[in-house]
Amino acid sequence: MNKKLHPEIIKHFHSTTFTTPIIGVTGGKGGVGKSTIAINLAAAFVANGKKVALIDADVDAPNDSLLLGIPLENPEPVTIMQPVFDSDKCTDCQKCVKACQMNSLFRSREKTITMMGECNGCEACYLVCPADAVGRGSHSVGTLYTTRRGDLTLYTGALQPGLAESALVVNAVKKAAFADADNFDIILVDTAPGTHCNVIGALKGAGHVLAVTEPTPLGAHDLELILSLLDMFAVQTSVVLNRSDLPGQQEKTEKTGRAGSVPVAAEIKLDKDLLAGYLQGTPVVELFPNSSAAKIFLDLADRLAAAWPDQKTQAKTKARQEQL
Ligand code: SF4
Ligand code: SF4
């Protein structure tokens, strides 16, 4: 089914300014346990001696902090430019009205410019105004939180309820984590469910993506969608089959992954220890480190880390060699 993207788009998707590996955790469908997989994988990397950044990029409903049992700390507002119009300077040219792609600006009978809809902070109205009549105000669209616990740092983006600028909050939370990228061994990105542009934005730069699904008709259907999308961006992908012993469409779900040459990286059964961790807000890797569920995550973390054998060290060595 897949369309081919322009090579420059794929190149841009994969470009980063650092060498720390990024692993995405996503899923075409909501409610498949994506965040449970993400927080347990983060805990498993930490247990294996890694310094981990976990980005909760599901900014409409961020819940990794609840699943980890840690509070949201160090709030910082995510703001965008919002125009402020000076009617004394305005010459009524209406260039700002035409430039606004959100169709949010309106010229009233009194010849003043008024905002009547959503503003995404693009600054077009500010840039086109020939009379210096547009000032740069600011408007909060969400909050970025940074919580540090030992070798795990959780970056959480939370969109202000009722607003639509989730992409801006996703970008802000990724930017904050990426600014510290060299201090981490692994960056994990837990995306929103679905296949919309925020999911792609959240996964930009990921060297490997885990597509989480469950063996249900909806799970199989939505897995197909997310795998097709990831294939378009040429992302290395594997499937995590959650609740794999649910009676139903396991074979179909597994075949979806395998039919597209996508391996199943882990199968996680319905598990009382995992459920206990979920209810207590503690990763099973910490709560029951010797349980079979914990071992699945520890093994998965080991295998994923092995996929980047000394990549970071090699890049640093190369950079040093180039300086000599
Ligand atoms: S572009 Fe500037 S001068 Fe023209 S209508 Fe808008 S605010 Fe007024
Ligand atoms: S900043 Fe952009 S979206 Fe907002 S009012 Fe100006 S042109 Fe429209």
Coordinates of C-alpha atoms and ligand atoms in Angstrom, one line a residue:
M1 CA 0.0 0.0 0.0
N2 CA 2.9 2.3 0.8
K3 CA 3.6 5.5 -1.0
K4 CA 7.2 6.5 -1.4
L5 CA 8.4 9.6 0.3
H6 CA 11.0 11.9 -1.1
P7 CA 14.5 10.8 0.1
E8 CA 15.0 14.2 1.6
I9 CA 12.0 13.8 3.8
I10 CA 13.3 10.4 5.0
K11 CA 16.7 11.9 5.6
H12 CA 15.3 14.8 7.6
F13 CA 13.2 12.4 9.7
H14 CA 16.3 10.4 10.6
S15 CA 18.6 13.4 11.2
T16 CA 19.7 14.2 14.8
T17 CA 22.5 16.4 16.2
F18 CA 23.7 13.8 18.7
T19 CA 24.5 10.1 18.7
T20 CA 22.4 8.9 21.7
P21 CA 20.1 6.2 20.3
I22 CA 16.4 7.0 20.3
I23 CA 13.8 4.3 20.7
G24 CA 10.2 5.0 20.0
V25 CA 7.3 3.2 21.7
T26 CA 4.1 3.7 19.7
G27 CA 0.9 1.9 18.7
G28 CA -1.8 2.6 16.2
K29 CA -4.5 1.9 18.7
G30 CA -5.0 3.4 22.2
G31 CA -5.3 1.2 25.3
V32 CA -2.9 -1.5 24.1
G33 CA -0.5 -0.9 27.0
K34 CA 2.0 1.3 25.2
S35 CA 2.8 3.4 28.2
T36 CA 3.1 0.3 30.4
I37 CA 5.6 -1.1 28.0
A38 CA 7.5 2.3 27.8
I39 CA 7.9 2.8 31.5
N40 CA 8.9 -0.8 32.1
L41 CA 11.4 -0.7 29.3
A42 CA 12.8 2.5 30.8
A43 CA 13.1 0.9 34.2
A44 CA 14.8 -2.2 32.6
F45 CA 17.4 0.0 30.9
V46 CA 18.1 1.7 34.2
A47 CA 18.4 -1.8 35.9
N48 CA 20.8 -2.7 33.2
G49 CA 23.0 0.2 34.1
K50 CA 21.9 2.8 31.5
K51 CA 21.2 6.5 31.9
V52 CA 17.7 6.9 30.4
A53 CA 15.6 9.9 29.2
L54 CA 11.9 8.9 28.9
I55 CA 9.9 11.4 26.9
D56 CA 6.1 11.3 27.5
A57 CA 5.0 12.7 24.2
D58 CA 1.3 11.7 24.6
V59 CA 0.7 15.4 25.5
D60 CA -3.1 15.1 25.4
A61 CA -3.1 12.5 28.2
P62 CA 0.4 12.1 29.6
N63 CA 0.4 9.3 32.2
D64 CA 4.0 7.9 32.4
S65 CA 4.5 9.8 35.7
L66 CA 1.5 8.0 37.2
L67 CA 2.7 4.6 36.0
L68 CA 6.2 5.3 37.4
G69 CA 4.8 6.6 40.7
I70 CA 6.7 9.8 40.5
P71 CA 5.3 13.4 40.5
L72 CA 5.6 15.9 37.8
E73 CA 8.3 18.4 38.8
N74 CA 10.0 21.5 37.5
P75 CA 7.1 23.0 35.5
E76 CA 8.0 25.3 32.6
P77 CA 5.3 27.0 30.4
V78 CA 5.3 26.2 26.7
T79 CA 4.4 29.5 25.1
I80 CA 3.8 30.6 21.5
M81 CA 3.7 34.1 20.0
Q82 CA 0.3 35.7 20.0
P83 CA -0.2 38.9 18.1
V84 CA -1.2 42.1 19.9
F85 CA -2.6 44.7 17.5
D86 CA -2.0 48.5 17.9
S87 CA -5.0 50.2 16.3
D88 CA -3.2 53.6 16.4
K89 CA -0.5 52.3 14.1
C90 CA -2.7 50.1 11.9
T91 CA -3.2 51.5 8.3
D92 CA -6.0 49.0 7.5
C93 CA -4.0 47.3 4.7
Q94 CA -5.4 43.9 5.8
K95 CA -2.2 42.0 4.9
C96 CA -2.3 40.3 8.2
V97 CA -5.8 39.0 7.6
K98 CA -4.7 37.5 4.2
A99 CA -1.5 36.1 5.7
C100 CA -3.2 34.2 8.5
Q101 CA -3.5 30.6 7.3
M102 CA -5.7 29.7 10.3
N103 CA -8.2 32.3 9.1
S104 CA -8.3 33.7 12.6
L105 CA -8.0 37.4 11.9
F106 CA -11.0 39.6 11.3
R107 CA -11.4 43.2 10.4
S108 CA -14.2 44.8 12.3
R109 CA -16.4 47.7 11.0
E110 CA -14.3 49.9 13.3
K111 CA -11.3 49.0 11.1
T112 CA -9.6 47.2 13.9
I113 CA -8.0 43.7 13.6
T114 CA -9.5 41.2 16.0
M115 CA -8.5 37.5 16.6
M116 CA -11.6 35.3 16.2
G117 CA -10.1 31.8 16.2
E118 CA -7.1 29.6 17.0
C119 CA -3.6 31.0 16.7
N120 CA -0.7 28.7 16.1
G121 CA 2.0 31.3 16.7
C122 CA 3.3 31.2 13.2
E123 CA 4.1 35.0 13.3
A124 CA 3.0 35.5 9.7
C125 CA 0.9 38.5 10.7
Y126 CA 3.8 40.1 12.6
L127 CA 6.1 39.6 9.6
V128 CA 3.8 41.0 6.9
C129 CA 2.7 44.1 8.8
P130 CA 4.2 47.1 7.1
A131 CA 3.2 49.6 9.8
D132 CA 4.8 47.9 12.9
A133 CA 1.2 47.6 14.2
V134 CA 1.6 43.9 15.4
G135 CA 3.3 43.3 18.7
R136 CA 4.6 39.9 19.8
G137 CA 2.6 38.9 22.9
S138 CA 2.8 35.4 24.2
H139 CA 0.3 32.7 25.0
S140 CA 0.7 29.5 27.1
V141 CA -0.3 26.3 25.3
G142 CA 1.0 23.8 27.8
T143 CA 3.6 22.8 30.4
L144 CA 6.8 20.9 30.2
Y145 CA 7.8 18.9 33.4
T146 CA 11.2 17.4 34.1
T147 CA 11.4 14.8 36.9
R148 CA 14.8 13.2 37.8
R149 CA 15.0 10.0 39.7
G150 CA 18.4 8.3 39.8
D151 CA 19.4 7.3 36.3
L152 CA 15.9 8.0 34.9
T153 CA 14.8 11.5 33.7
L154 CA 11.2 11.8 32.7
Y155 CA 10.3 14.6 30.4
T156 CA 6.5 15.2 30.2
G157 CA 4.6 17.5 27.9
A158 CA 1.1 18.4 28.9
L159 CA -1.2 20.3 26.5
Q160 CA -3.5 22.9 28.1
P161 CA -7.0 21.4 28.0
G162 CA -9.2 22.6 25.2
L163 CA -6.3 23.7 23.0
A164 CA -5.2 22.1 19.7
E165 CA -1.5 22.9 19.6
S166 CA -0.3 19.5 20.7
A167 CA 2.5 19.5 18.0
L168 CA 4.1 22.6 19.7
V169 CA 4.1 20.8 23.1
V170 CA 5.5 17.6 21.5
N171 CA 8.3 19.7 19.9
A172 CA 9.0 21.5 23.2
V173 CA 9.3 18.4 25.3
K174 CA 11.6 16.7 22.7
K175 CA 13.7 19.8 22.5
A176 CA 14.2 19.9 26.2
A177 CA 15.3 16.2 26.3
F178 CA 17.5 16.5 23.2
A179 CA 19.3 19.4 24.8
D180 CA 20.6 16.9 27.4
A181 CA 21.0 14.0 25.0
D182 CA 24.7 13.6 25.5
N183 CA 24.1 12.8 29.2
F184 CA 22.0 9.8 28.4
D185 CA 22.7 6.3 27.0
I186 CA 19.2 5.8 25.6
I187 CA 16.3 8.1 24.9
L188 CA 12.8 6.5 24.9
V189 CA 9.9 8.3 23.3
D190 CA 6.4 7.2 24.3
T191 CA 4.0 8.6 21.7
A192 CA 0.3 9.3 21.5
P193 CA -1.7 6.5 19.9
G194 CA -2.7 6.8 16.3
T195 CA -0.9 7.6 13.0
H196 CA -1.3 11.4 13.0
C197 CA 1.4 13.9 12.4
N198 CA 2.1 14.3 16.1
V199 CA 3.1 10.6 16.3
I200 CA 5.5 11.1 13.4
G201 CA 6.8 14.3 15.0
A202 CA 7.4 12.4 18.3
L203 CA 9.2 9.6 16.5
K204 CA 11.4 11.8 14.4
G205 CA 15.0 10.7 14.9
A206 CA 14.2 7.3 16.3
G207 CA 16.6 4.6 15.2
H208 CA 14.2 1.8 16.3
V209 CA 10.5 1.8 17.0
L210 CA 8.5 -0.7 19.0
A211 CA 4.9 -1.0 17.7
V212 CA 2.8 -2.2 20.6
T213 CA -0.4 -4.1 19.8
E214 CA -2.7 -6.7 21.2
P215 CA -4.3 -9.8 19.6
T216 CA -7.7 -8.3 18.9
P217 CA -9.3 -7.4 15.5
L218 CA -8.8 -3.7 16.3
G219 CA -5.2 -4.3 17.4
A220 CA -4.5 -6.2 14.1
H221 CA -6.1 -3.4 12.0
D222 CA -4.3 -0.5 13.7
L223 CA -1.0 -2.4 13.8
E224 CA -1.2 -2.6 10.0
L225 CA -1.7 1.2 9.8
I226 CA 1.2 2.1 12.1
L227 CA 3.6 -0.4 10.4
S228 CA 2.8 1.0 7.0
L229 CA 3.5 4.5 8.2
L230 CA 6.8 3.5 9.8
D231 CA 7.7 1.6 6.6
M232 CA 7.2 4.9 4.6
F233 CA 9.8 6.6 6.8
A234 CA 12.1 3.6 6.6
V235 CA 12.2 3.2 10.4
Q236 CA 13.6 0.0 11.8
T237 CA 10.6 -1.5 13.6
S238 CA 9.6 -4.5 15.7
V239 CA 6.3 -5.5 17.3
V240 CA 5.5 -5.9 21.0
L241 CA 2.5 -8.2 21.3
N242 CA 0.9 -7.2 24.6
R243 CA -1.7 -9.5 26.4
S244 CA -0.5 -12.1 23.9
D245 CA -2.6 -14.8 25.5
L246 CA -5.9 -13.0 25.0
P247 CA -8.1 -15.4 23.1
G248 CA -8.7 -14.1 19.6
Q249 CA -6.6 -13.0 16.7
Q250 CA -3.1 -13.7 17.9
E251 CA -2.2 -15.4 14.7
K252 CA -3.5 -12.7 12.5
T253 CA -1.8 -10.0 14.6
E254 CA 1.6 -11.8 14.5
K255 CA 1.3 -12.4 10.8
T256 CA 0.6 -8.6 10.3
G257 CA 4.1 -8.0 11.7
R258 CA 5.8 -10.9 10.0
A259 CA 4.1 -10.4 6.7
G260 CA 5.8 -7.0 6.5
S261 CA 9.1 -8.5 7.6
V262 CA 8.6 -7.0 11.0
P263 CA 9.8 -9.2 13.8
V264 CA 8.0 -9.7 17.1
A265 CA 10.4 -8.4 19.7
A266 CA 8.5 -9.5 22.7
E267 CA 5.2 -11.2 23.7
I268 CA 3.8 -10.2 27.1
K269 CA 1.1 -12.3 28.6
L270 CA -1.7 -11.2 30.9
D271 CA 0.4 -11.2 34.1
K272 CA -0.6 -10.7 37.8
D273 CA 2.8 -9.1 38.7
L274 CA 2.6 -6.7 35.8
L275 CA -1.0 -5.8 36.8
A276 CA 0.2 -5.3 40.4
G277 CA 2.8 -2.9 39.2
Y278 CA 0.3 -1.0 37.1
L279 CA -2.1 -0.7 40.1
Q280 CA 0.7 0.4 42.4
G281 CA 2.4 2.9 40.1
T282 CA 5.6 1.0 40.1
P283 CA 7.4 -0.7 37.1
V284 CA 7.3 -4.5 37.5
V285 CA 11.0 -4.4 36.9
E286 CA 11.4 -2.7 40.3
L287 CA 8.5 -4.3 42.1
F288 CA 9.2 -7.9 41.2
P289 CA 12.6 -7.9 39.5
N290 CA 12.7 -11.7 39.4
S291 CA 9.3 -12.2 37.9
S292 CA 8.8 -13.6 34.4
A293 CA 7.3 -10.2 33.3
A294 CA 10.3 -8.3 34.5
K295 CA 12.7 -10.7 32.7
I296 CA 10.9 -10.0 29.4
F297 CA 11.6 -6.3 29.8
L298 CA 15.2 -6.8 31.0
D299 CA 15.9 -9.1 28.0
L300 CA 14.2 -6.7 25.6
A301 CA 16.3 -3.8 26.9
D302 CA 19.5 -6.0 26.6
R303 CA 18.7 -6.8 23.0
L304 CA 17.8 -3.3 22.0
A305 CA 21.0 -2.0 23.6
A306 CA 23.0 -4.6 21.7
A307 CA 21.5 -3.1 18.5
W308 CA 23.8 -0.1 19.0
P309 CA 27.1 -1.8 19.7
D310 CA 29.4 1.0 20.8
Q311 CA 27.7 3.4 18.3
K312 CA 28.0 6.3 20.7
T313 CA 31.6 5.5 21.7
Q314 CA 32.5 5.1 18.0
A315 CA 31.0 8.5 17.1
K316 CA 32.9 10.2 20.0
T317 CA 36.1 8.5 19.0
K318 CA 35.6 9.6 15.4
A319 CA 34.9 13.2 16.5
R320 CA 38.1 13.2 18.6
Q321 CA 40.1 11.9 15.7
E322 CA 38.7 14.6 13.4
Q323 CA 39.8 17.2 16.0
L324 CA 43.4 15.9 16.0
Ligands
SF4_1 S1 -1.0 44.2 8.5 FE1 -0.6 45.8 10.1 S2 -1.3 47.7 9.2 FE2 -2.2 46.0 7.9 S3 -4.2 45.6 8.8 FE3 -2.8 44.2 9.8 S4 -2.2 45.3 11.6 FE4 -3.1 46.8 10.3
SF4_2 S1 0.4 34.3 14.5 FE1 -0.1 33.2 12.7 S2 -1.9 32.0 13.3 FE2 -1.6 33.6 14.8 S3 -3.0 35.2 14.1 FE3 -0.9 35.6 13.3 S4 -0.9 34.7 11.3 FE4 -2.7 33.9 12.4

